[in-house]
Coordinates of C-alpha atoms and ligand atoms in Angstrom, one line a residue:
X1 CA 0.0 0.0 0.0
X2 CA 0.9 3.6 -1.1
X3 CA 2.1 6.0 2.0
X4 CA -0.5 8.0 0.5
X5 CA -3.4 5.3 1.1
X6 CA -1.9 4.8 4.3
X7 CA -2.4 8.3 5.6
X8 CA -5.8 8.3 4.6
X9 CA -7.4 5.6 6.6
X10 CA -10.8 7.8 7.5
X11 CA -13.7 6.3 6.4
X12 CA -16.5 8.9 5.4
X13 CA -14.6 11.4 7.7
X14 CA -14.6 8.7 10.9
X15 CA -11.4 7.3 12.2
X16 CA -11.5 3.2 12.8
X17 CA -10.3 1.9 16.0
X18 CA -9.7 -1.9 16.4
X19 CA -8.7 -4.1 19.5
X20 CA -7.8 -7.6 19.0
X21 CA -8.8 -10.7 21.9
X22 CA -7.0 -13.6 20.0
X23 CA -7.8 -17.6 21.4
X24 CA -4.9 -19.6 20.6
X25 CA -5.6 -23.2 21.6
X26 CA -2.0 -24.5 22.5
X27 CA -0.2 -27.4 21.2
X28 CA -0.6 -29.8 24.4
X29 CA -1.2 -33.3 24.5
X30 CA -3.6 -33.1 27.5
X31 CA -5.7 -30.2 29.0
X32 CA -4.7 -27.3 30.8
X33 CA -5.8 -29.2 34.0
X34 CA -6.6 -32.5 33.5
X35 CA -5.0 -35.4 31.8
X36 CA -8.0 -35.8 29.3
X37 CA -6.5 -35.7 26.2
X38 CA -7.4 -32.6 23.6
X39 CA -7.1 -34.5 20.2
X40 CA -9.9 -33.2 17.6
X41 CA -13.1 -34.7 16.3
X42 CA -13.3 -37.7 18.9
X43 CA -16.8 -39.0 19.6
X44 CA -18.7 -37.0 21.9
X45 CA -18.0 -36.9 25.8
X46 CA -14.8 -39.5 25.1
X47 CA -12.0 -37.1 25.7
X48 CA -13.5 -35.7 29.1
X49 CA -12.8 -37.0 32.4
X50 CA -13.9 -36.1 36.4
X51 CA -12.5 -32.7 36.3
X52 CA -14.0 -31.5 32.7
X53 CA -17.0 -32.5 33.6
X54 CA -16.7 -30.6 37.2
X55 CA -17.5 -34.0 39.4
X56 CA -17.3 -32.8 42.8
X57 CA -14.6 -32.8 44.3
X58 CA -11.9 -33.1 41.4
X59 CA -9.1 -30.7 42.1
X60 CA -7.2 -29.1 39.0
X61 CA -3.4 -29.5 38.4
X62 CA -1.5 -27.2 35.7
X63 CA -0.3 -28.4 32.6
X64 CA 3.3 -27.6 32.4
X65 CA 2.9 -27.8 28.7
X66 CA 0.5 -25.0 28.6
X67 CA 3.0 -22.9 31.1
X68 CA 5.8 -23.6 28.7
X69 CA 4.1 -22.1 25.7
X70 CA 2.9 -19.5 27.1
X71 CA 6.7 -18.0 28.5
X72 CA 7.6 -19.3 24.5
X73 CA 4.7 -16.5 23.2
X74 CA 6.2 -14.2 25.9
X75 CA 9.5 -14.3 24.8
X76 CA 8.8 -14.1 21.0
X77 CA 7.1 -10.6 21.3
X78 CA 9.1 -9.1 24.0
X79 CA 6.4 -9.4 26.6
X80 CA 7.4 -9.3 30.5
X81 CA 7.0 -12.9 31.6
X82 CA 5.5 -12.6 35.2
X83 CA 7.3 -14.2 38.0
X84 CA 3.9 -14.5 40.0
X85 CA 0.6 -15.1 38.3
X86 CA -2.7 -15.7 39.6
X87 CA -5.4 -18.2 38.3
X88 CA -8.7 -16.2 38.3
X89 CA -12.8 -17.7 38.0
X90 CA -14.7 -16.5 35.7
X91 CA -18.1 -17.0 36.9
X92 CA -21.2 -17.6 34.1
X93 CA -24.2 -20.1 33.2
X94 CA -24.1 -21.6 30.4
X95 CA -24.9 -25.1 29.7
X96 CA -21.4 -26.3 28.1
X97 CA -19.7 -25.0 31.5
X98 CA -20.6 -27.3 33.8
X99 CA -18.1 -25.7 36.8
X100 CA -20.7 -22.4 36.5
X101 CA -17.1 -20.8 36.0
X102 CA -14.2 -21.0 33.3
X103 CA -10.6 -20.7 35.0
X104 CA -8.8 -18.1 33.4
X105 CA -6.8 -15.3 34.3
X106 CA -7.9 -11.7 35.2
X107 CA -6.0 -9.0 37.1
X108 CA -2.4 -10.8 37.1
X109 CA -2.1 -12.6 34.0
X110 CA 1.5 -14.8 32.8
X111 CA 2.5 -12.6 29.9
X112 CA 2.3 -8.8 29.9
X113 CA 2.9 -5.9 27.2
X114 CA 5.0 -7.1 24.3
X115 CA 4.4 -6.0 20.5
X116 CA 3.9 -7.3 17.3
X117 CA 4.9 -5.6 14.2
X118 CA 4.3 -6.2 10.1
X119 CA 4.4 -4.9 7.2
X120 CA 1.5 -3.4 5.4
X121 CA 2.7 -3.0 2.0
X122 CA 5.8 -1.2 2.7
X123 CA 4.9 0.6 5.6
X124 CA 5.9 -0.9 9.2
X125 CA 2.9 -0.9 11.7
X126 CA 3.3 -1.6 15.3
X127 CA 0.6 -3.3 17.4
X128 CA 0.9 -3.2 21.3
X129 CA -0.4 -5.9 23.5
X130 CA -1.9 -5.2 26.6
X131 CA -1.3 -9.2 28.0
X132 CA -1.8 -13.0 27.1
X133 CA -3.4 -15.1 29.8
X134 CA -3.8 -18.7 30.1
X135 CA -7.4 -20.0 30.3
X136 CA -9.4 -22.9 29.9
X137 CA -11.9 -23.6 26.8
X138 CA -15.7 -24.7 28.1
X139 CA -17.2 -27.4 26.2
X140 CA -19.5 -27.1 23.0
X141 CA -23.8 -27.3 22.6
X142 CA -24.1 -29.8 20.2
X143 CA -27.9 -29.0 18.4
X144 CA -28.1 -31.9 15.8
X145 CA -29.4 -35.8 15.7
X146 CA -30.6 -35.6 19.2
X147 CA -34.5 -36.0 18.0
X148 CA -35.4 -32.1 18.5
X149 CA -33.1 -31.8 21.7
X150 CA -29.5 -30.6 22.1
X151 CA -26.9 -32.5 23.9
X152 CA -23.4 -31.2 25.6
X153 CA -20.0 -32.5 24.5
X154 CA -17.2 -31.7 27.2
X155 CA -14.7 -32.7 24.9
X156 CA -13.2 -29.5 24.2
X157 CA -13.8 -28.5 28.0
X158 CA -10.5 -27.8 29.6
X159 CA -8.9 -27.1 26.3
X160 CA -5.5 -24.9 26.9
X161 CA -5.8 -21.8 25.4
X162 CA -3.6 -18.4 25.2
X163 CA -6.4 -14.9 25.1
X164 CA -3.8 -12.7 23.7
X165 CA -5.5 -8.8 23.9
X166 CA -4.3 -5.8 22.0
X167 CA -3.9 -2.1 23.2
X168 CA -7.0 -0.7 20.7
X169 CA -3.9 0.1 17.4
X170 CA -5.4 -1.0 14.8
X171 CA -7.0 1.7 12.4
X172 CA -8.6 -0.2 9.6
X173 CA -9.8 -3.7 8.0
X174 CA -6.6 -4.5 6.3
X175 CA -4.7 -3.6 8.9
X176 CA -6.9 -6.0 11.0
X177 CA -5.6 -9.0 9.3
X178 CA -2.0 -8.1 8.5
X179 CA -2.0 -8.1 12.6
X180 CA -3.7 -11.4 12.9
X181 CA -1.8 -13.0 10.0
X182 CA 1.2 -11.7 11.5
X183 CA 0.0 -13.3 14.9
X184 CA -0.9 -16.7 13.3
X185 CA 2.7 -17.0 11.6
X186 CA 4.3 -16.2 15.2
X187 CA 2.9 -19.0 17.2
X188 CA 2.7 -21.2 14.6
X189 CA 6.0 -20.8 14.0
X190 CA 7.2 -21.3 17.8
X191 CA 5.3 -24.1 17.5
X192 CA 3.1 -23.4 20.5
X193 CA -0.4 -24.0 18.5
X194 CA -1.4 -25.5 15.1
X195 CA -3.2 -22.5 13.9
X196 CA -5.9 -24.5 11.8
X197 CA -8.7 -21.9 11.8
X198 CA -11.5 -24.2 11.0
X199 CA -11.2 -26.3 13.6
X200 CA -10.8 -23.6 16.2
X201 CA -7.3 -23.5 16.8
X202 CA -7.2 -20.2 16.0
X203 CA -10.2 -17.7 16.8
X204 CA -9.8 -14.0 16.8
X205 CA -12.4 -11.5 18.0
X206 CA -12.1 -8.1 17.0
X207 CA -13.5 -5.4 19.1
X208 CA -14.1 -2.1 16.7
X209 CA -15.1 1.2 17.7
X210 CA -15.3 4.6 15.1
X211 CA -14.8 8.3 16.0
X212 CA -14.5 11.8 14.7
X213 CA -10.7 12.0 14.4
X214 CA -9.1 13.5 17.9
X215 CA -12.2 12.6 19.5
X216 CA -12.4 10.2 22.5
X217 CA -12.8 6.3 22.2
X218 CA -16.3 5.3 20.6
X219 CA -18.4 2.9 22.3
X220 CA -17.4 -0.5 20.8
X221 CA -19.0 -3.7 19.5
X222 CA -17.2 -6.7 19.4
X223 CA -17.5 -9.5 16.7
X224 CA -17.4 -13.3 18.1
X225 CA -15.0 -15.7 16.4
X226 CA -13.5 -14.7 13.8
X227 CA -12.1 -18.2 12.2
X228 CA -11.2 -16.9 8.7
X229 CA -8.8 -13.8 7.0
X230 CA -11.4 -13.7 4.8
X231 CA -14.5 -13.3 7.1
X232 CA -12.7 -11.1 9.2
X233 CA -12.0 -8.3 6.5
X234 CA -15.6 -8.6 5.6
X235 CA -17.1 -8.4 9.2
X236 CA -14.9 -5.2 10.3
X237 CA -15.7 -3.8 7.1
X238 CA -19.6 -4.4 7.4
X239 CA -19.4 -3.2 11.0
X240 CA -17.6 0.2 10.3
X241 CA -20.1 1.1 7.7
X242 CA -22.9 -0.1 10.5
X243 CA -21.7 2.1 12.9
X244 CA -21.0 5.5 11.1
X245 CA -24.5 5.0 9.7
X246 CA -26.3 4.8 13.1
X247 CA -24.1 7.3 14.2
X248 CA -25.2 9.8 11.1
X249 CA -28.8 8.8 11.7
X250 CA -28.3 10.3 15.2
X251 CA -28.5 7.1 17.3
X252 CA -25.8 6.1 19.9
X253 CA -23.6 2.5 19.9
X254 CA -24.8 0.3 22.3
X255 CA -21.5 -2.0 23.7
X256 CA -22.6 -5.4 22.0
X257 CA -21.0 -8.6 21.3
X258 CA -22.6 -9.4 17.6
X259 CA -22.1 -12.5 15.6
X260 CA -21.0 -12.6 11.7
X261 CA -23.2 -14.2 9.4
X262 CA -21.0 -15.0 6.1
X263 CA -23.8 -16.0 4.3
X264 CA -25.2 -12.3 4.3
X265 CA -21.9 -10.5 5.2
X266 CA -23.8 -9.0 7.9
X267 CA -23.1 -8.5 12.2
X268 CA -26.0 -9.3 13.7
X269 CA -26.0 -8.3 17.5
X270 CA -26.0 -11.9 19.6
X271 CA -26.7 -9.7 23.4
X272 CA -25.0 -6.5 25.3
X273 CA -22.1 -7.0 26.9
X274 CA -21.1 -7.9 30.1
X275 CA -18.6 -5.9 32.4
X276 CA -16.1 -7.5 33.8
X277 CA -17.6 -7.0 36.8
X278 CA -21.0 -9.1 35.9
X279 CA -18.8 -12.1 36.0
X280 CA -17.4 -11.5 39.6
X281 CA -13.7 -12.5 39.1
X282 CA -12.0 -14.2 42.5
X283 CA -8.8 -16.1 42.7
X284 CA -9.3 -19.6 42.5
X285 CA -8.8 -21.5 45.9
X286 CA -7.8 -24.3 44.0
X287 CA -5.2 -23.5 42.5
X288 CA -1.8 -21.7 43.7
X289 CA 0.2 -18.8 42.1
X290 CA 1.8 -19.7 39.1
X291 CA 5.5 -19.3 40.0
X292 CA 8.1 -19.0 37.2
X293 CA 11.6 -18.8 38.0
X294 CA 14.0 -16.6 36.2
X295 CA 15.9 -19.9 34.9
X296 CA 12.7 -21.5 33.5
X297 CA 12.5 -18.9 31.9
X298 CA 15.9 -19.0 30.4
X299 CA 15.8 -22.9 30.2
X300 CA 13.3 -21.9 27.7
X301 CA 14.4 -19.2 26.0
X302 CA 17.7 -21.3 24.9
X303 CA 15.1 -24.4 23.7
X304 CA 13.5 -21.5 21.3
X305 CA 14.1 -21.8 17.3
X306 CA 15.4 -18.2 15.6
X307 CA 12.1 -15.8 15.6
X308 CA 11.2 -14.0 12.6
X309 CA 12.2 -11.0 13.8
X310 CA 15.5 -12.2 14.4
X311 CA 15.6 -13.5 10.9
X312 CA 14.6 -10.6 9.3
X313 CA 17.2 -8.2 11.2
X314 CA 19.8 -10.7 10.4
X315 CA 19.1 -10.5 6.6
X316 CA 19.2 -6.8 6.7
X317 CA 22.4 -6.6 8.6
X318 CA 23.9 -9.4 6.8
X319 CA 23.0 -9.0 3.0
X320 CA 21.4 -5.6 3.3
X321 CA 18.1 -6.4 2.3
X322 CA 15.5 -3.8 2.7
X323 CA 13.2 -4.7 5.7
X324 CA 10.9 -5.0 3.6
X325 CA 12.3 -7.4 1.6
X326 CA 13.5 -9.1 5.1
X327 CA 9.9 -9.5 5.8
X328 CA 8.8 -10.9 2.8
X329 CA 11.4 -14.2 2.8
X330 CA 10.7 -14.1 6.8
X331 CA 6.5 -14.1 6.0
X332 CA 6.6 -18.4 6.6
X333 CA 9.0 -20.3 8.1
X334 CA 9.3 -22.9 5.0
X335 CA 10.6 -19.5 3.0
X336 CA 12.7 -18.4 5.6
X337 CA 14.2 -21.8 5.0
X338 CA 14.5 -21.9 2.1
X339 CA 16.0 -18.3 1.8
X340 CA 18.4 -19.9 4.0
X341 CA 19.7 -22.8 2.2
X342 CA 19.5 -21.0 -1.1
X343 CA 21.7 -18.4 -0.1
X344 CA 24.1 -20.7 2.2
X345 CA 25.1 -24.0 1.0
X346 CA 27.0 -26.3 2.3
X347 CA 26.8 -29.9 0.0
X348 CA 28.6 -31.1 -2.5
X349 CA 26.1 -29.9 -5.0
X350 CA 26.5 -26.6 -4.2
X351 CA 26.0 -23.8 -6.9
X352 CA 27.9 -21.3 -5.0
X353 CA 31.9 -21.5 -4.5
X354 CA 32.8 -21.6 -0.9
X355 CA 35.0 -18.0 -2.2
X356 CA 31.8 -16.3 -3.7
X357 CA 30.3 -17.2 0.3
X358 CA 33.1 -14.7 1.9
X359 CA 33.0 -11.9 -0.5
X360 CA 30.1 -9.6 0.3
X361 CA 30.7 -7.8 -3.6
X362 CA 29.2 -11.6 -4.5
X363 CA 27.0 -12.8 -2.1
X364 CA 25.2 -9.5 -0.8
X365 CA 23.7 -9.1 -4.6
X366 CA 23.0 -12.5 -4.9
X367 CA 21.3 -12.7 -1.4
X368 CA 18.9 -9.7 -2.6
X369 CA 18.3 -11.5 -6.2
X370 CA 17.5 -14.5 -4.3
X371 CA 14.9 -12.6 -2.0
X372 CA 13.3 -11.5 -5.3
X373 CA 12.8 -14.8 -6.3
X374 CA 11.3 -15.9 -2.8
X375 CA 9.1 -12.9 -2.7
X376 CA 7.7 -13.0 -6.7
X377 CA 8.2 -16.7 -7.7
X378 CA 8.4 -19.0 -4.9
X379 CA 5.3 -16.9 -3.2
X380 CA 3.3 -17.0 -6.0
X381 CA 3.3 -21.0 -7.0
X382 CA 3.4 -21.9 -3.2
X383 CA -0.1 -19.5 -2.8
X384 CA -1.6 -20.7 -6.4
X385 CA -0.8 -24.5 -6.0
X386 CA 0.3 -25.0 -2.3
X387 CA -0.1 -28.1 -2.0
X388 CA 1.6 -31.2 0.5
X389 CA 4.3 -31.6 -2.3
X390 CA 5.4 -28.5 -2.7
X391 CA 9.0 -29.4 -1.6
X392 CA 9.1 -31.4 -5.1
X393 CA 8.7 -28.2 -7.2
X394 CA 11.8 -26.3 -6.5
X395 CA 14.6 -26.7 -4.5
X396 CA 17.1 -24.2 -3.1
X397 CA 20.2 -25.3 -4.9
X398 CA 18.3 -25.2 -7.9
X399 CA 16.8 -22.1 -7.8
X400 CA 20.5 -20.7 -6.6
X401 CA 22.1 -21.7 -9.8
X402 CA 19.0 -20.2 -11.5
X403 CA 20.0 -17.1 -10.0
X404 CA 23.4 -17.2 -10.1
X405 CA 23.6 -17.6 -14.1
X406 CA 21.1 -14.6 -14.1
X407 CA 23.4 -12.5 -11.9
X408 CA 26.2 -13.5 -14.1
X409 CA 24.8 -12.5 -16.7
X410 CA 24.6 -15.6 -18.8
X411 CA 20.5 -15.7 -19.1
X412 CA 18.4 -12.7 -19.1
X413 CA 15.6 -12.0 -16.3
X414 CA 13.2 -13.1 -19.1
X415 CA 15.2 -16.5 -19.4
X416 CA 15.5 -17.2 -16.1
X417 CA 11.9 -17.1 -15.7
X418 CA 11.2 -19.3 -18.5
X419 CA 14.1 -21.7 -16.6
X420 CA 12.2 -21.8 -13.3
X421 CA 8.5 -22.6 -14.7
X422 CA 9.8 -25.4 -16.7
X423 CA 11.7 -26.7 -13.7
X424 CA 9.5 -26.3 -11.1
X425 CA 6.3 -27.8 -13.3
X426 CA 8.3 -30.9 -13.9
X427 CA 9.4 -31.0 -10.2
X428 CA 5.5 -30.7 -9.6
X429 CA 4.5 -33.5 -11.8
X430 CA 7.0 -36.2 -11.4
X431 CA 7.5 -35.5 -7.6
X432 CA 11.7 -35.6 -8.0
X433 CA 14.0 -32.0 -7.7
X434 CA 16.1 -31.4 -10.5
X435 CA 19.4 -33.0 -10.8
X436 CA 22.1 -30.4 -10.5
X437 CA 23.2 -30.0 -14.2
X438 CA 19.3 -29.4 -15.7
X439 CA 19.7 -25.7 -14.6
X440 CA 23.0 -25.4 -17.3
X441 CA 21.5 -27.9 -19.5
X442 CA 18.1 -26.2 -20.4
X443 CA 20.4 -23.2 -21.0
X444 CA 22.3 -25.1 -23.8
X445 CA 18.9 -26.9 -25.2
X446 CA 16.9 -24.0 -25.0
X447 CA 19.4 -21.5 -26.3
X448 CA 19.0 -18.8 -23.9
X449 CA 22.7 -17.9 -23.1
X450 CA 22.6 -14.5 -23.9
X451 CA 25.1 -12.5 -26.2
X452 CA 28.1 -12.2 -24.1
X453 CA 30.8 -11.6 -27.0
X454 CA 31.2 -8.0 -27.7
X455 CA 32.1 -8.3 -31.4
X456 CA 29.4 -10.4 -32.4
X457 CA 26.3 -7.4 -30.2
X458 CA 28.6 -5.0 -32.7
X459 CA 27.9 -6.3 -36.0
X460 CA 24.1 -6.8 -35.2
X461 CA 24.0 -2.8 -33.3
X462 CA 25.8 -1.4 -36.7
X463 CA 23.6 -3.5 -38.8
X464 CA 20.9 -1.9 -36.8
X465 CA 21.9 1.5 -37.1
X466 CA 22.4 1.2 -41.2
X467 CA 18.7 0.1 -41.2
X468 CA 17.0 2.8 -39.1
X469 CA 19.2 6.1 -40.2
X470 CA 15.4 7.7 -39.2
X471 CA 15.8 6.8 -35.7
X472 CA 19.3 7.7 -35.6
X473 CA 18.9 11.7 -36.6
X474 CA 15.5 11.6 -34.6
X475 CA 17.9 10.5 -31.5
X476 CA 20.8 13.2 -32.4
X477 CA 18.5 15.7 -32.7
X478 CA 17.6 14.9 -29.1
X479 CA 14.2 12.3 -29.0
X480 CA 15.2 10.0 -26.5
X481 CA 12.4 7.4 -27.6
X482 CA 14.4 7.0 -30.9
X483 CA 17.2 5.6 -28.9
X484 CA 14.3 3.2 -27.2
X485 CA 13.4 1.7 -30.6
X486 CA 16.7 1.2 -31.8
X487 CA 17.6 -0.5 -28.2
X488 CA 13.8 -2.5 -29.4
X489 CA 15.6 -3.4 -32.7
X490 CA 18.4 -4.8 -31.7
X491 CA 16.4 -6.9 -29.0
X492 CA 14.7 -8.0 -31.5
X493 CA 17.4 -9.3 -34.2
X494 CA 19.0 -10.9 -31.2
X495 CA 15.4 -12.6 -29.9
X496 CA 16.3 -11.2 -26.5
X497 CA 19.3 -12.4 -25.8
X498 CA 21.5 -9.5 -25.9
X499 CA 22.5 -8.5 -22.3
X500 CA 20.6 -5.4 -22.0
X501 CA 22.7 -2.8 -20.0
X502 CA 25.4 -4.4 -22.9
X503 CA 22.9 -3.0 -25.5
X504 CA 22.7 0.6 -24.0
X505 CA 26.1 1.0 -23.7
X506 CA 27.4 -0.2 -27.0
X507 CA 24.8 1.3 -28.5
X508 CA 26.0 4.5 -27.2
X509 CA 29.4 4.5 -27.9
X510 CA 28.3 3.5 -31.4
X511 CA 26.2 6.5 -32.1
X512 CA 28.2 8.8 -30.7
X513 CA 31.1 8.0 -33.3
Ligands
ADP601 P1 -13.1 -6.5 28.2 O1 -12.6 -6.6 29.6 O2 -14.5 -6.2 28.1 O3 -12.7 -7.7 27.4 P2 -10.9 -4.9 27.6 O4 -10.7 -3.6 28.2 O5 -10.1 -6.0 28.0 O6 -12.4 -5.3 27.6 O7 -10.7 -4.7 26.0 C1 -10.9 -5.8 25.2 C2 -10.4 -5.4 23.8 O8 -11.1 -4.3 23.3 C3 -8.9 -4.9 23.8 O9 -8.3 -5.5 22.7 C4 -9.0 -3.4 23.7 O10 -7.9 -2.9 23.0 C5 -10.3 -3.3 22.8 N1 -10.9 -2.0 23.0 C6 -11.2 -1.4 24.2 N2 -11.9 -0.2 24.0 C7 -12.1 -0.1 22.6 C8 -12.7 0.8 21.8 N3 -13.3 1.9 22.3 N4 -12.7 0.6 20.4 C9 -12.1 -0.5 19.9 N5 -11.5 -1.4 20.7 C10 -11.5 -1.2 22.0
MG602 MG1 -11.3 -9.3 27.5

């Protein structure tokens, strides 16, 4: 996005103000406090044992698991990991929460502050969190086959999950989801939860609010489960537009938790919202503080793969990539990957001399021509055919000789382009990576090495020049798009494969004798 889009986020002269609650259900084997296990799609009521279905006198215990993960999402956004937390009830009725209370966390919570920033087209935004507590998930209606009556399933009840809550940053629909997507690659990435929307893994709820700009907060509405990008862009955007209209039809917002129905792409108010004090938060006699020692923490810390954020300063500081470009080759963890072993090899099939590694005049260059390739190419088939064999289509080394023929100046942009469909459509369809001559090969069979001797570009640019005396007065009598066609005609005679920085400058020289 333009900086000029960017500063012109009103909508119909209101200002857009966004809030984030996340649910990430975390990785664990078991639940948060019970040793039920949380695998999806069992048969009803299988996977829930005396403490999910609140027998009396079952007494929680805490999932280390779910601890762990939680100092992990800490530590990958900066947040201050709390020494001393406190586990909190959260009283309600509701027929799936069978406690009359969901254990969560309310005025001391495990993870506090922290950020998380991305890119929106080439501008940085920064989203503060307010905290991420630990809670447990209640257990689900189930309305179907149960001859006109609903039934309970306390499968999911007890389910670990991490509420992750944003300071109110976010100032418009796209920037809604560049924050969540942003989110979802971070802990899918630490590895702390699957982040399969559809079944839940996932779910964001985004709290929106409008105002005249400089005004206070607005009163805001927040919409339920957000479980895809897609709906979520659609929802804010419905709700904004919802909201200024009432507002310009001279009613006033009434806090609301709504619902969105994708089937009409509408928000449809589900009740008003409770304050926190309708749910009458205590501590929870059963369970102690949760006490994390400074070397847990540490222990963990050290057990952590290299965040993105790392990544991407690395790349800058390293190869001097753009942090933009940084951000694109660090969007997923298979590109940052293959980024990596692209740029450094270490094999016997190498494309890339061990020398060409230590001089920065090589590989700096070749990093940021390799980034290009990641961000265009590599992005574009992995979105279009992402598929389970995607590993098949192209690998590093290949794509590194690929670019190091095109930054040698051996194939053309055009031809290299031409090399890496053919290569990665065969990797696609007979499931094998290219063996480490095709790359050199297809150059030879296809004849794409471009025109690299300087007497033979100087026949064809005087030939050229004899043919088109037109072009050649219009250009010394000062039209620079003469010099254009002339640079089009010699393209031409050599079917593209004249170097073309080689064409301007000969060409040059050549006129101006
Ligand atoms: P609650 O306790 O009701 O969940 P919080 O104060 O914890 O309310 O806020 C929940 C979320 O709503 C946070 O992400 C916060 O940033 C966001 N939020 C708060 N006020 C507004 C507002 N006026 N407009 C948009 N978002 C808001
Ligand atoms: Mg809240």
């Amino acid at each position: 996005m333009s900086k000029s889009k960017q500063t012109s986020l009103l909508v119909h002269g209101y200002e857009v103000v966004i809030g984030f609650e996340t649910h990430a259900q975390l990785s664990t084997q078991s639940k948060i406090f019970s040793r039920a296990s949380v695998a999806f799609g069992a048969e009803p009521n299988t996977q829930a044992c005396a403490v999910d279905m609140a027998l009396p006198g079952t007494l929680p215990v805490m999932n280390k698991g779910a601890v762990e993960r939680a100092i992990q999402f800490g530590l990958a956004v900066g947040s201050h990991v709390a020494e001393r937390s406190i586990f909190a009830r959260k009283n309600y009725f509701y027929p799936d929460l069978p406690k009359g209370y969901q254990i969560s966390q309310f005025e001391i919570p495990v993870v506090q502050g922290g950020e998380v920033s991305f890119f929106l087209g080439d501008e940085k935004k920064t989203v503060r969190l307010v905290r991420a507590h630990l809670e447990e998930d209640a257990g689900k209606s189930l309305h179907e086959d149960f001859h006109g009556q609903s039934g309970i399933d306390l499968n999911r009840a007890g389910t670990p999950l991490l509420e992750i809550v944003t300071e109110p940053d976010i100032r418009s629909s796209a920037e809604a989801v560049a924050y969540a997507k942003e989110l979802h690659k971070i802990v899918t990435w630490i590895g702390i939860c699957d982040g399969n929307m559809q079944e839940g893994s996932f779910r964001c709820d985004a709290n929106v609010s409008v105002r005249k700009p400089g005004a206070p907060l607005g009163t805001r509405r927040e919409i339920k489960n957000l479980n895809s990008f897609k709906f979520m862009q659609q929802a804010i955007d419905f709700e904004v537009r919802w909201q200024i209209e009432q507002i310009e039809d001279g009613y006033e917002i009434e806090q609301a938790t709504v619902l969105f129905d994708p089937d009409t792409g509408e928000t449809r108010a589900m009740r008003t919202k409770e304050d926190a004090a309708d749910y009458r938060y205590f501590p929870d006699p059963d369970l102690p503080p949760l006490v994390i020692g400074r070397d847990w923490v540490e222990q963990v810390r050290a057990d952590m793969p290299e965040l993105p954020r790392d990544l991407e300063r690395l790349y800058v500081e390293e190869y001097s990539l753009t942090p933009y470009m940084a951000s694109q080759v660090v969007s997923t963890y298979a590109k940052a990957l293959f980024f990596n072993s692209a740029v450094i090899q270490n094999g016997d099939t190498d494309a890339i001399s061990a020398a060409q590694l230590d001089d920065p005049e090589f590989y700096k260059p070749f990093a940021r021509r390799v980034a290009v390739w990641i961000s265009g190419e590599i992005s574009r088939v992995m979105n279009e055919e992402g598929g389970p064999d995607w590993q098949f289509w192209i690998d590093p080394v290949t794509l590194a000789r690929i670019a190091l023929r095109e930054q040698e100046g051996v194939i053309s942009g055009k031809a290299a382009k031409e090399i890496f469909d053919y290569i990665w459509k065969k990797g696609r369809d007979e499931k094998a990576n290219a063996p480490p001559d095709l790359v050199d090969s297809l150059i030879e069979s296809k004849n794409l090495k471009q025109i690299d001797n300087a007497d033979e570009l100087r026949s064809i640019v005087a030939e050229v020049i004899s043919k088109n005396s037109d072009s050649v007065s219009q250009y010394k009598s000062g039209k620079e798009k003469a010099f254009n066609s002339l640079v089009g005609q010699i393209m031409k005679m050599t079917k593209g494969k004249a170097n073309p920085t080689q064409v301007n400058s000969v060409l040059k020289e050549m006129l101006s004798l």
